Short mmCIF file of C-alpha atoms and ligand atoms in Angstrom, two decimals:
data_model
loop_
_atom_site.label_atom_id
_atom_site.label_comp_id
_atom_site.label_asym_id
_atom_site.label_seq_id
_atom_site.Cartn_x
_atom_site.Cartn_y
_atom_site.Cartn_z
CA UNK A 1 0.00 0.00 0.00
CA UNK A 2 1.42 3.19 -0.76
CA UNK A 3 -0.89 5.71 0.28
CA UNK A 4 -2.25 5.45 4.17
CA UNK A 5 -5.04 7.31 5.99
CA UNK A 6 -4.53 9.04 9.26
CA UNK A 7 -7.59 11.02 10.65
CA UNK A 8 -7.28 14.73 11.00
CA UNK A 9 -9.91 17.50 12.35
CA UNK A 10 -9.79 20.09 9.83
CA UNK A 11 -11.60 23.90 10.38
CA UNK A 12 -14.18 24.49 7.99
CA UNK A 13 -14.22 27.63 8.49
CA UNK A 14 -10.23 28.59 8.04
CA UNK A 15 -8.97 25.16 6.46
CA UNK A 16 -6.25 24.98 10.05
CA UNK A 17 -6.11 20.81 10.48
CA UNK A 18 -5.45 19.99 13.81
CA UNK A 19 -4.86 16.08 15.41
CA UNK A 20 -7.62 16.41 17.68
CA UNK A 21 -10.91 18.06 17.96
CA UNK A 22 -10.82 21.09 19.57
CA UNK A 23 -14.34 23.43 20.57
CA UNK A 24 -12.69 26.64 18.71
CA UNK A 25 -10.46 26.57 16.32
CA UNK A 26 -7.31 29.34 16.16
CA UNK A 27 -9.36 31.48 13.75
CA UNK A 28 -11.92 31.86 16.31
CA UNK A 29 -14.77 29.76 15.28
CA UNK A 30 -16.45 27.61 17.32
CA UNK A 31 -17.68 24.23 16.55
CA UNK A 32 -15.78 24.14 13.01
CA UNK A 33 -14.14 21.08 13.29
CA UNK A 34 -15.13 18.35 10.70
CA UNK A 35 -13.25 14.74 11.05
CA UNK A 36 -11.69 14.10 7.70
CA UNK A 37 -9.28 10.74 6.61
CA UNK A 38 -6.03 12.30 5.10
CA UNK A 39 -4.26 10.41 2.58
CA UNK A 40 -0.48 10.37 3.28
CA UNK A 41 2.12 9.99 0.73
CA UNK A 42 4.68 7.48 2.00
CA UNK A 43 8.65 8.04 0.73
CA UNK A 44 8.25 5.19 -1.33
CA UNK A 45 5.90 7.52 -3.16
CA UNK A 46 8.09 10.49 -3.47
CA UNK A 47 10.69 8.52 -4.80
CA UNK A 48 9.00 7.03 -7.40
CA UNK A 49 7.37 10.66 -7.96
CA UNK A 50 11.33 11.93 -7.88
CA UNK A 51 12.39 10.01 -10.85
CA UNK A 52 9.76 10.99 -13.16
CA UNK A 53 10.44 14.46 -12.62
CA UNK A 54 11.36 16.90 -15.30
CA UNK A 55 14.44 18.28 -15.34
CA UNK A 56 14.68 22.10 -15.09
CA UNK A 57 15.50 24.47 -18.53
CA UNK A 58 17.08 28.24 -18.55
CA UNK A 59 13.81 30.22 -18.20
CA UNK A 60 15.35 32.23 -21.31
CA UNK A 61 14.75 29.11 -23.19
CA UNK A 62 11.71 28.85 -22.83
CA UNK A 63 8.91 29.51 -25.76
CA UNK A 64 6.20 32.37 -25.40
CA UNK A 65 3.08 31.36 -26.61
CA UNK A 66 -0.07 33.62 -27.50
CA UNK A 67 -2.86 32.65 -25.07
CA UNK A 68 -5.53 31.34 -27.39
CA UNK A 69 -8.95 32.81 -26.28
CA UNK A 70 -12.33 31.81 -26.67
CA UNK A 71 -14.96 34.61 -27.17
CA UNK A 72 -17.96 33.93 -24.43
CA UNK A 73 -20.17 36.06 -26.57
CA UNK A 74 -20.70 38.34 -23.58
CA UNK A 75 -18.22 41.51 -22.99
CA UNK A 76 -18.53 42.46 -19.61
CA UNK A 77 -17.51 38.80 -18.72
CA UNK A 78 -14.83 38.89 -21.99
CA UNK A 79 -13.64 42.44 -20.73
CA UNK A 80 -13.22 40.86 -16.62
CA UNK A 81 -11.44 37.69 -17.66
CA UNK A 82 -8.99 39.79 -19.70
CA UNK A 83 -10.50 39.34 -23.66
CA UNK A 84 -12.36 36.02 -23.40
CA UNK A 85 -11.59 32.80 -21.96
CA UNK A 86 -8.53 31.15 -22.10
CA UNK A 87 -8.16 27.50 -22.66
CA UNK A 88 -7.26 25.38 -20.53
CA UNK A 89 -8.07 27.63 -17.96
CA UNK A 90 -9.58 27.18 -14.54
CA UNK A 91 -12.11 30.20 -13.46
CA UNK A 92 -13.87 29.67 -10.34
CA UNK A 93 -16.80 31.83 -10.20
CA UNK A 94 -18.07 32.74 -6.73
CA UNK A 95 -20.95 34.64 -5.25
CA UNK A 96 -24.17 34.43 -3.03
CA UNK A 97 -26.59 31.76 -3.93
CA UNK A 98 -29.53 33.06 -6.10
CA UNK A 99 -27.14 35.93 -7.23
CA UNK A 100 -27.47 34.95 -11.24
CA UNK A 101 -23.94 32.50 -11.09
CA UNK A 102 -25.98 29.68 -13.31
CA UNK A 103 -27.35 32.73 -15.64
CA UNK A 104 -24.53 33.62 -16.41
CA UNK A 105 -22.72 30.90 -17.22
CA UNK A 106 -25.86 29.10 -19.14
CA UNK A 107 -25.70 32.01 -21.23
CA UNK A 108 -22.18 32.05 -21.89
CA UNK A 109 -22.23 28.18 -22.85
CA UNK A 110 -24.94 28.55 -25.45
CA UNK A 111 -23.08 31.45 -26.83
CA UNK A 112 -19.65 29.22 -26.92
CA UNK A 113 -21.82 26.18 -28.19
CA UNK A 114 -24.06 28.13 -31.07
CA UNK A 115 -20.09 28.88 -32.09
CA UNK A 116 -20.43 24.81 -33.18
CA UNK A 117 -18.44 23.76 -29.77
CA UNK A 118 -19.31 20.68 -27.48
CA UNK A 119 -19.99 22.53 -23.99
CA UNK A 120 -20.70 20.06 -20.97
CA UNK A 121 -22.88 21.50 -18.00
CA UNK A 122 -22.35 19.37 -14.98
CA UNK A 123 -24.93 20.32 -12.22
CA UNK A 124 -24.91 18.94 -9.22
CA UNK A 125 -27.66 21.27 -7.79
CA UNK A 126 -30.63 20.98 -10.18
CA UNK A 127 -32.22 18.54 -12.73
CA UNK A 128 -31.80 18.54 -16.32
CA UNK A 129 -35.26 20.26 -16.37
CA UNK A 130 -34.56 23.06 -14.14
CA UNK A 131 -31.77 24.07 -16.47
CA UNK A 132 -33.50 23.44 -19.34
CA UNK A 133 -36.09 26.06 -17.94
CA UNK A 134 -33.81 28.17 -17.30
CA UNK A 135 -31.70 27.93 -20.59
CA UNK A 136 -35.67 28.37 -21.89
CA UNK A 137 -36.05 31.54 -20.63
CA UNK A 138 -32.82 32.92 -21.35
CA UNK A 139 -30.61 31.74 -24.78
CA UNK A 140 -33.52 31.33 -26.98
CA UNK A 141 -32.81 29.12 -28.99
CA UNK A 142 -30.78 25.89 -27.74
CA UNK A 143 -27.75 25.06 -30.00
CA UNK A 144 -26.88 21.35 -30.25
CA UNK A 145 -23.97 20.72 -28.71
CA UNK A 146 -24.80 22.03 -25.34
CA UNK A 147 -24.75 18.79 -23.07
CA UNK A 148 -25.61 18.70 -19.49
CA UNK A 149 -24.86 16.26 -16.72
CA UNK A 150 -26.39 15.99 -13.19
CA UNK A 151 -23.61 14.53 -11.37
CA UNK A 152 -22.05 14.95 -8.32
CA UNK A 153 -19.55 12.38 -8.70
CA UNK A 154 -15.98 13.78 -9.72
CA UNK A 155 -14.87 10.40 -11.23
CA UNK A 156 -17.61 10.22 -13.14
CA UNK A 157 -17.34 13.46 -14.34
CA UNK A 158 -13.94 12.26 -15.33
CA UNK A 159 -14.96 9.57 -17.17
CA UNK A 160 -17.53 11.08 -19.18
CA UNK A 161 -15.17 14.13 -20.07
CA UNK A 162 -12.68 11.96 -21.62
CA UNK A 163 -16.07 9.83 -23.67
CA UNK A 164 -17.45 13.43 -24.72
CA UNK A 165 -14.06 15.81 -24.78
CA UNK A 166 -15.90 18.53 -24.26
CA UNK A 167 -14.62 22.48 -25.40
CA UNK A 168 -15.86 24.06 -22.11
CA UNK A 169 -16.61 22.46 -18.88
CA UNK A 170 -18.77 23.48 -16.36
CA UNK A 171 -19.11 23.01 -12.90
CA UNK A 172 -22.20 24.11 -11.38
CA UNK A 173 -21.27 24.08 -8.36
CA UNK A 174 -17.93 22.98 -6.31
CA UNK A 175 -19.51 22.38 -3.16
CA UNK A 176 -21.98 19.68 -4.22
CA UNK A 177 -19.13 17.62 -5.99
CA UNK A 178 -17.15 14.67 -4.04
CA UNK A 179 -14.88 12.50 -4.63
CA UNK A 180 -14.29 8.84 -4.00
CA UNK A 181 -10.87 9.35 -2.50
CA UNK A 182 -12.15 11.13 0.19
CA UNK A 183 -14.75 10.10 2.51
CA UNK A 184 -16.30 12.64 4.03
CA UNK A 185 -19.31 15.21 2.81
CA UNK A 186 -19.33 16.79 -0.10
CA UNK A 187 -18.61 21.13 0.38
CA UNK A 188 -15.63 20.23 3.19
CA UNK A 189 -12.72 21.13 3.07
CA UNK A 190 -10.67 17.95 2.26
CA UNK A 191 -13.57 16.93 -0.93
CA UNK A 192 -13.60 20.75 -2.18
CA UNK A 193 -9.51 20.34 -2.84
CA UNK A 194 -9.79 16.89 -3.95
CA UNK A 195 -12.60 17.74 -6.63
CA UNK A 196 -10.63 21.26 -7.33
CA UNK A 197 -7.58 18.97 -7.90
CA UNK A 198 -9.33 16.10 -10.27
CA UNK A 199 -10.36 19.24 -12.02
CA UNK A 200 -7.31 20.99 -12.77
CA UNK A 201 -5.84 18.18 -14.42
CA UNK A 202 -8.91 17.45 -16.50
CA UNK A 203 -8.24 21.08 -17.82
CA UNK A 204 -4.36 20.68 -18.18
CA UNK A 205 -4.18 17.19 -19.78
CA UNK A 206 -7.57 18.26 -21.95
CA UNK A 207 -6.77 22.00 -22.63
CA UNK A 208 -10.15 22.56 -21.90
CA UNK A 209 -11.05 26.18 -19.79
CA UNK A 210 -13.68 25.17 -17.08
CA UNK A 211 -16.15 27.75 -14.86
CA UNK A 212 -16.40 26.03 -11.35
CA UNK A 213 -19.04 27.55 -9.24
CA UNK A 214 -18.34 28.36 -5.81
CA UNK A 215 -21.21 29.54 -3.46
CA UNK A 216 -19.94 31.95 -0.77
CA UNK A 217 -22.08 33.64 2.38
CA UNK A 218 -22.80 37.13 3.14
CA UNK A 219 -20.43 37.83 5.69
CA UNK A 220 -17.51 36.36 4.20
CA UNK A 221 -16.19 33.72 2.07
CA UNK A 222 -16.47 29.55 2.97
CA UNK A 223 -13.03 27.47 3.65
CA UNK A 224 -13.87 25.01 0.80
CA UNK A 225 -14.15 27.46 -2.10
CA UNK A 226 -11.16 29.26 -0.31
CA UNK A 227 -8.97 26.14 -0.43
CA UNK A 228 -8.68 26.02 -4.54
CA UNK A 229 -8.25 29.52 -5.14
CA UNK A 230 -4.54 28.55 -5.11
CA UNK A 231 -5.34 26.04 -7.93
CA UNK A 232 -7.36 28.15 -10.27
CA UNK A 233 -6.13 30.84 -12.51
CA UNK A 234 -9.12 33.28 -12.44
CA UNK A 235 -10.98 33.94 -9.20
CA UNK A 236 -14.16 36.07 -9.90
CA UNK A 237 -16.92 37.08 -7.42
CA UNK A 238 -20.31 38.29 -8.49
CA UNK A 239 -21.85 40.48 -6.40
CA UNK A 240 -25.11 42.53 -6.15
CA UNK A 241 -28.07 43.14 -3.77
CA UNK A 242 -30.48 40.18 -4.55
CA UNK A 243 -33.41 42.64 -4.65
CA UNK A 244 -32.10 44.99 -6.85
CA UNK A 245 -31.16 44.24 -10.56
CA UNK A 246 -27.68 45.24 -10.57
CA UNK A 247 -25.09 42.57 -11.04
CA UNK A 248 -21.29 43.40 -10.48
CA UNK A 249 -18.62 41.03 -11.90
CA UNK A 250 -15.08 41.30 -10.28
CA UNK A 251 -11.76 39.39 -10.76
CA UNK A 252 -9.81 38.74 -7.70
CA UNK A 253 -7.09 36.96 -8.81
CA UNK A 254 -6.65 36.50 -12.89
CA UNK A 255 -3.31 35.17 -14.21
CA UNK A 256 -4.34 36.48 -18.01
CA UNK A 257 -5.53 39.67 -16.95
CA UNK A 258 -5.42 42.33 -14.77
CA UNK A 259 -7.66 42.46 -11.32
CA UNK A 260 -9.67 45.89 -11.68
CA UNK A 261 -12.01 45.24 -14.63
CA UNK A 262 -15.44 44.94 -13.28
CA UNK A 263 -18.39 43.92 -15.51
CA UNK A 264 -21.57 45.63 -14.64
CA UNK A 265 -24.84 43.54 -15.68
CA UNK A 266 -28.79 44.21 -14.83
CA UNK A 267 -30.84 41.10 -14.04
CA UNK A 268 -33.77 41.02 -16.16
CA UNK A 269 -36.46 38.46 -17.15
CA UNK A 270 -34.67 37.07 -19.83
CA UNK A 271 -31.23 36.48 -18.18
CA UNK A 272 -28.32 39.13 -17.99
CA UNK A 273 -28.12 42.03 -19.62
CA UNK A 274 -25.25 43.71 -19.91
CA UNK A 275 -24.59 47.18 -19.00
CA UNK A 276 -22.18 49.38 -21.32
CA UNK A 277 -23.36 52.89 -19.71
CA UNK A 278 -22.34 51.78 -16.14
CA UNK A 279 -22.07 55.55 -15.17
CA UNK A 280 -25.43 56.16 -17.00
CA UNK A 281 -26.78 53.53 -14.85
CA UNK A 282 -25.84 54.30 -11.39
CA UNK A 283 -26.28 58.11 -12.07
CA UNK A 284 -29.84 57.50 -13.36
CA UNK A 285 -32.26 59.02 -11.43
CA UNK A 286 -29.98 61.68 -9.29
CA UNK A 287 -32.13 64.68 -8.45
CA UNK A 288 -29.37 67.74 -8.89
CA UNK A 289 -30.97 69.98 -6.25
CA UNK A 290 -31.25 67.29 -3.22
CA UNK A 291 -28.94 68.31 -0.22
CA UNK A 292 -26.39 65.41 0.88
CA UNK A 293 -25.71 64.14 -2.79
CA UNK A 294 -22.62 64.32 -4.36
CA UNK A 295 -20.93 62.91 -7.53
CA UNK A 296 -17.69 60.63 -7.43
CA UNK A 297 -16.19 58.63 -9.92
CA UNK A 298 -13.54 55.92 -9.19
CA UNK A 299 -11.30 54.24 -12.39
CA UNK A 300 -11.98 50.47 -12.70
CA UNK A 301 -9.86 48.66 -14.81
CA UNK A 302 -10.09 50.42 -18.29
CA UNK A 303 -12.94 52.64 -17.82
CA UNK A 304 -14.41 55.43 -15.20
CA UNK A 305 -17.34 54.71 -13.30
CA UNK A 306 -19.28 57.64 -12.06
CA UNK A 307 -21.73 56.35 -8.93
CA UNK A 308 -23.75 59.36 -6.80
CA UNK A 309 -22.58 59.49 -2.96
CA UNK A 310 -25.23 60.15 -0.40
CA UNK A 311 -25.02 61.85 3.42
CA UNK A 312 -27.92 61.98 5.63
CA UNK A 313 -26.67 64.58 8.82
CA UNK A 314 -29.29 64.66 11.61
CA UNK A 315 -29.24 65.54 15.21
CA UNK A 316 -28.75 62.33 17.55
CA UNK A 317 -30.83 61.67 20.09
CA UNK A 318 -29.19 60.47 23.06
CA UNK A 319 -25.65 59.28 23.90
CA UNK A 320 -23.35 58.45 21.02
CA UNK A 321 -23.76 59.79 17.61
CA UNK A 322 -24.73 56.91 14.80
CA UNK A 323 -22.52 56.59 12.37
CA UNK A 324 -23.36 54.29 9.18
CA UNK A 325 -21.78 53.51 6.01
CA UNK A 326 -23.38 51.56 3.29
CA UNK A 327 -20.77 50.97 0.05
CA UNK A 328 -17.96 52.83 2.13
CA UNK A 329 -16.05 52.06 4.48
CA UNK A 330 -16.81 52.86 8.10
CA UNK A 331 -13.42 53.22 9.25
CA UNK A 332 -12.82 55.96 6.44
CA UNK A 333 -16.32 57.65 7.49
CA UNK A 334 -14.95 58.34 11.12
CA UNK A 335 -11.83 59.70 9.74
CA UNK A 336 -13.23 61.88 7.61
CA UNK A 337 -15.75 63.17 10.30
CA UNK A 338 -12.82 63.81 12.55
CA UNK A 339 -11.18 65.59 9.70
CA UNK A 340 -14.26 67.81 8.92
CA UNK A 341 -14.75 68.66 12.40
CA UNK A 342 -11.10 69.66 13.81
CA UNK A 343 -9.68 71.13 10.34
CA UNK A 344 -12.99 72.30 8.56
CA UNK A 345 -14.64 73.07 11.89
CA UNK A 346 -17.80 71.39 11.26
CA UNK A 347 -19.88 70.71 14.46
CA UNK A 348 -20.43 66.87 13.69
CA UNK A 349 -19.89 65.64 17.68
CA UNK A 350 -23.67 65.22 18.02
CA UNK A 351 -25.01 64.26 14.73
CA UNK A 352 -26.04 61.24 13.18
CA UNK A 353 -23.85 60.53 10.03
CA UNK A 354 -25.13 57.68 7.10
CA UNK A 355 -23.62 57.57 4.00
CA UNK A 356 -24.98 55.29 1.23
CA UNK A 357 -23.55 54.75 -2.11
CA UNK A 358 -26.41 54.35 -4.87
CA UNK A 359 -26.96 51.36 -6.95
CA UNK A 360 -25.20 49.08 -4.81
CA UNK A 361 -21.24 49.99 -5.69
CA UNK A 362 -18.58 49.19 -3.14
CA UNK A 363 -16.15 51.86 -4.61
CA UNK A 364 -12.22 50.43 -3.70
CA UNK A 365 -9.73 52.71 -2.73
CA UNK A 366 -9.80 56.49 -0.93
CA UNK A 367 -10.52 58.54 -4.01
CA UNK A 368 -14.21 58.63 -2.94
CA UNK A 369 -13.27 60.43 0.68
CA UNK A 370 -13.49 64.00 -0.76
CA UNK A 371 -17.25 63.06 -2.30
CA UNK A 372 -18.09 61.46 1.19
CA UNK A 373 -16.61 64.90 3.20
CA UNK A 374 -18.71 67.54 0.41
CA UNK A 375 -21.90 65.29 0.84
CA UNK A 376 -21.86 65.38 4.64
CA UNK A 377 -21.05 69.55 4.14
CA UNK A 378 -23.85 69.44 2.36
CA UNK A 379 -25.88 67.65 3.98
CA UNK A 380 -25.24 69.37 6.98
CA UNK A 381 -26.19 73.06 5.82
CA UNK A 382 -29.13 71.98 3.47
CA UNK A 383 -27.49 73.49 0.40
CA UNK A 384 -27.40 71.47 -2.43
CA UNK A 385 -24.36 70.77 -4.65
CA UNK A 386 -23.79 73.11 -7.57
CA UNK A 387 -25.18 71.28 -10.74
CA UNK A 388 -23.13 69.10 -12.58
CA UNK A 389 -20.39 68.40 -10.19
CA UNK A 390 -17.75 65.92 -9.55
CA UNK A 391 -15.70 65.24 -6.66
CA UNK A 392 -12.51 62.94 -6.67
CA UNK A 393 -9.64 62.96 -3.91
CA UNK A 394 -8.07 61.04 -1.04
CA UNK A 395 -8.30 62.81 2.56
CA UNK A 396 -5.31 62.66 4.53
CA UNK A 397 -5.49 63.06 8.27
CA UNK A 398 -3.84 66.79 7.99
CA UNK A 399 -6.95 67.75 5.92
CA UNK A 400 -4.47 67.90 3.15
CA UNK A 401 -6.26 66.29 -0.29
CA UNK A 402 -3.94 63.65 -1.75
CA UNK A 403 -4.00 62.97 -5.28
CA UNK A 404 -5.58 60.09 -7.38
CA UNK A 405 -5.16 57.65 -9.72
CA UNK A 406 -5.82 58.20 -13.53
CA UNK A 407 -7.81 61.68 -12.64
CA UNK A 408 -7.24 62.51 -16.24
CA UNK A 409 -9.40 59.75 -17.45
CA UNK A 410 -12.10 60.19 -15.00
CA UNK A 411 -11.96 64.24 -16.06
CA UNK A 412 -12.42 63.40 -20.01
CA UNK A 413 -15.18 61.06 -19.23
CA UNK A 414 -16.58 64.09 -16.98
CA UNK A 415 -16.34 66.67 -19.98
CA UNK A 416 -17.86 64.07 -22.24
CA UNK A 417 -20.63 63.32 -19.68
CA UNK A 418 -21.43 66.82 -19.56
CA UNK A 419 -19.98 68.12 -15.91
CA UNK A 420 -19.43 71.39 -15.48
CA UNK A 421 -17.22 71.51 -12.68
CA UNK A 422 -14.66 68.99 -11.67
CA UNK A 423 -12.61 69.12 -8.30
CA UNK A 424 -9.40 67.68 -8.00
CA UNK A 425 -7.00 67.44 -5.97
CA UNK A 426 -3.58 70.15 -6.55
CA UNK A 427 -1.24 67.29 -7.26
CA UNK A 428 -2.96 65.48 -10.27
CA UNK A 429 -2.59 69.25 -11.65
CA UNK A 430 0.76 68.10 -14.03
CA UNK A 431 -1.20 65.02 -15.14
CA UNK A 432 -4.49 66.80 -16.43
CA UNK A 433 -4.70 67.58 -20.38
CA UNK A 434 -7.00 70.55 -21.18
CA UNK A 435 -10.74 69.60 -21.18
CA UNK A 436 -13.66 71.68 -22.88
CA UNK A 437 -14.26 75.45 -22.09
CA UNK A 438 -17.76 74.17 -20.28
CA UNK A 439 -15.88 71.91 -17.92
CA UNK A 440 -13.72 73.72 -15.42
CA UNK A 441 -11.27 72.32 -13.19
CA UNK A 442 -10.17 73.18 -9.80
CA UNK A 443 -7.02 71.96 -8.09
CA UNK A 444 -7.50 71.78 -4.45
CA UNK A 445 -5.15 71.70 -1.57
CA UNK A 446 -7.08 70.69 1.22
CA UNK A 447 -10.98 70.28 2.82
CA UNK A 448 -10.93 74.01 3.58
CA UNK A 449 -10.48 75.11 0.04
CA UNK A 450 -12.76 72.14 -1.38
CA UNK A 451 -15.42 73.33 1.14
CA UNK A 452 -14.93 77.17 -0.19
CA UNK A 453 -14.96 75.99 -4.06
CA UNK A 454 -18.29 73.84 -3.15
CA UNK A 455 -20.09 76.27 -1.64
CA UNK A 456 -19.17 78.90 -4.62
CA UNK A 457 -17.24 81.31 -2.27
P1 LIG B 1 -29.32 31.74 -10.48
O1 LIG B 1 -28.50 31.89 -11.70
O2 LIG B 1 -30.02 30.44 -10.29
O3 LIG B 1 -28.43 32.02 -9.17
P2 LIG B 1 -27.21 31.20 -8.54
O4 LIG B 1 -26.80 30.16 -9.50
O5 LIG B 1 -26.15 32.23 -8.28
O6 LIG B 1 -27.69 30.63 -7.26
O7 LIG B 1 -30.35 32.95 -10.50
C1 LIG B 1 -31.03 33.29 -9.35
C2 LIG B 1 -32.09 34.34 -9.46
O8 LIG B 1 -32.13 35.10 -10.63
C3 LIG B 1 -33.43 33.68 -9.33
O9 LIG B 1 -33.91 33.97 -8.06
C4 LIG B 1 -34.31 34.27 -10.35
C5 LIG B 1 -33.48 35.33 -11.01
N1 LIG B 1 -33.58 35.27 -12.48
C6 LIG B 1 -34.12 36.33 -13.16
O10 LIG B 1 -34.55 37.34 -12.59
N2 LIG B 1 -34.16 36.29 -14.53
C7 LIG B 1 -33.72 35.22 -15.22
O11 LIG B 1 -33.78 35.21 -16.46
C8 LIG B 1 -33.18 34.11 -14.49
C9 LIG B 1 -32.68 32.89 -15.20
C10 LIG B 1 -33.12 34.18 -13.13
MG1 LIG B 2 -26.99 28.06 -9.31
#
């Protein structure tokens, strides 16, 4: 026997394996443990594995090749994996559960198999009718060689990959898969990197790009999905508010590509639509002459996105003030109140702050403080923002305003968009070409002078 199991608790929560069981686990969780066999790999083993090693080559010798891509026939998800997919590839897709991650892929394998190219949907989660209903109601019509499999068995899956040799695999979803190596429950730890590893050399050996779908929970991500992120070469997470239609696509980790594309999609009856205006879209429905609303605009991957911030000030009641961010951060929110009130002199002590970002956005980065700051100024003295306004910068703690990346893009997409007034921080001043005679530009130092420019003094 070369290959002996020994039992080990492993954390489902943080993937830490541990001898024994143990109530809480060094991550904190309680109750996390899960008994799992591990398979050891004796030295016997490694020998063997030693001598059929490669031997190593001067990395100077070594070929380039042109990534060949396959065209999903959707461009927000083309645009976030970095111009289509890339065979051979492994992209785990990850997101909420009824967030759209079977739309989006059933649409993207009838596109790839109305292109005359064998896809294979494995599902572990719902019958072949369920998906035919739902391929129903959003590819139209179904091209031929889209096959699907309910399966949760990984050897299987195996087997019937190398009967069909499919051009695209799917995986729908990681956490319902197992494998017969393994014997404990499908969506632990130990079976989610046993399935994640049967499936990365299906891709290799094949050269075939699969989607595996991960399901995540609100507050955080799961160990098991965790665990093969490692493996894969494209992590993406779809996000959104369930109730609302908006669907954001991020990539987390994408060796073909870079990280800050985002894909912006609305959920609709028929499936997912894309969104080209993304600024268009969050902007829609922004009443100029509200108090507490201000524009911002943060650069994701190759293309602005323009999102309205707004600040709610009102006296608090009793004891501490409430302070509440929703699509900021809440650490950056009590900065920038301490900011406003010791450098601007705003009297903030006993007022309620919330700050919401419309449509859902989770802006990265600090570029968004100086739109936060104006809104809660606004907000504050019930005057509105002068029309057609934009507000980028990063607040340091000396009330200085710190300058931000790619501010000249965001400023032609602001002239283009029709903004009148643009404020900046003073050291993007070098990088800024000249915009349109309708869109001025101020260069500000710090919140005193951004407060003076917004308030027309
Ligand atoms: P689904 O792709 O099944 O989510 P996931 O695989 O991430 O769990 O989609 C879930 C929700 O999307 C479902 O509640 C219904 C809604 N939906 C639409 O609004 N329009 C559609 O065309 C489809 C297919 C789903
Ligand atoms: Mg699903």
């Amino acid at each position: 026997m070369a290959k002996k199991g020994k039992t080990v608790f492993v954390c489902q929560e943080c993937g830490y394996e541990s001898p024994t069981w143990m109530g809480q686990c060094i991550c904190g969780a309680w109750n996390s443990f899960v008994e799992e066999k591990e398979i050891t790999i004796t030295s016997e083993d490694s020998r063997r594995r030693a001598r059929n090693s490669s031997s190593p080559m001067k990395l100077g010798d070594v070929g380039t090749k042109e990534y060949k891509r396959i065209d999903t026939g959707i461009g927000e998800l083309n645009r976030v994996l970095g111009g289509g997919l890339v065979r051979g590839s492994l992209v785990l897709i990850s997101g909420e559960p009824g967030i759209g991650k079977s739309t989006i892929i059933i649409q993207a394998a009838a596109n790839i198999a109305s292109c005359g190219k064998t896809v294979l949907y494995v599902s572990g989660e719902e019958s072949e009718e369920q998906i035919r209903m739902r391929a129903d109601r959003v590819c139209g019509e179904i091209p031929a060689g889209l096959l699907v499999l309910p399966e949760t068995s990984m050897e299987n899956v195996e087997e019937i990959c190398r009967r069909v040799s499919p051009d695209f695999l799917i995986i729908d979803s990681i956490q319902t898969m197992y494998s017969d190596e393994m014997d404990s429950a499908p969506g632990s730890v130990s079976q989610v990197r046993a399935c994640g590893n049967k499936l990365m050399k299906i891709g290799k050996t094949g050269d075939i790009p699969i989607f595996i779908v991960a399901h995540v929970t609100k507050n955080g991500d799961l160990a098991g999905p965790k665990t093969v992120e490692h493996l894969v070469d494209c992590v993406l997470s779809f996000g959104g508010e369930r109730d609302q239609e908006l669907r954001i696509l991020r990539s987390f980790k994408n060796r073909f590509g870079t990280t800050s594309e985002i894909g912006a999609f609305m959920m609709a009856e028929n499936g997912l639509q894309e969104v080209k205006d993304i600024s268009g879209t969050f902007l829609e429905g922004k009443n100029e002459e509200a108090e507490g609303s201000v524009t911002a605009a943060v650069y994701e991957g190759s293309r602005p996105v323009m999102f309205e911030v707004q600040a709610l000030v009102t006296p608090a009641n009793v004891g501490f003030a409430r302070r509440t961010a929703v699509g900021a951060d809440n650490t950056r929110l009590s900065m920038i109140l301490a900011v406003l009130e010791k450098k601007a002199g705003l009297p903030l002590m006993n007022q309620d702050v919330y700050i919401n970002i419309v449509g859902g956005l989770r802006p990265e980065g600090t570029s968004v403080d100086l739109a936060v700051a104006l809104a809660i100024f606004s907000s504050l003295r019930n005057t509105a923002a002068p029309e057609k306004t934009l507000a980028i910068g990063e607040l340091g703690l000396t009330g200085d305003l710190r300058p931000v990346r790619s501010a000249d893009k965001i400023v032609r997409e602001a002239a283009r968009m029709g903004y009148r007034r643009v404020l900046l921080p003073y050291g993007n001043r070098n990088g800024i070409r000249e915009v349109s005679e309708e869109c001025r530009i101020f260069y500000i130092k710090n919140i005193r002078e951004a407060l003076r420019v917004f308030s027309g003094k």
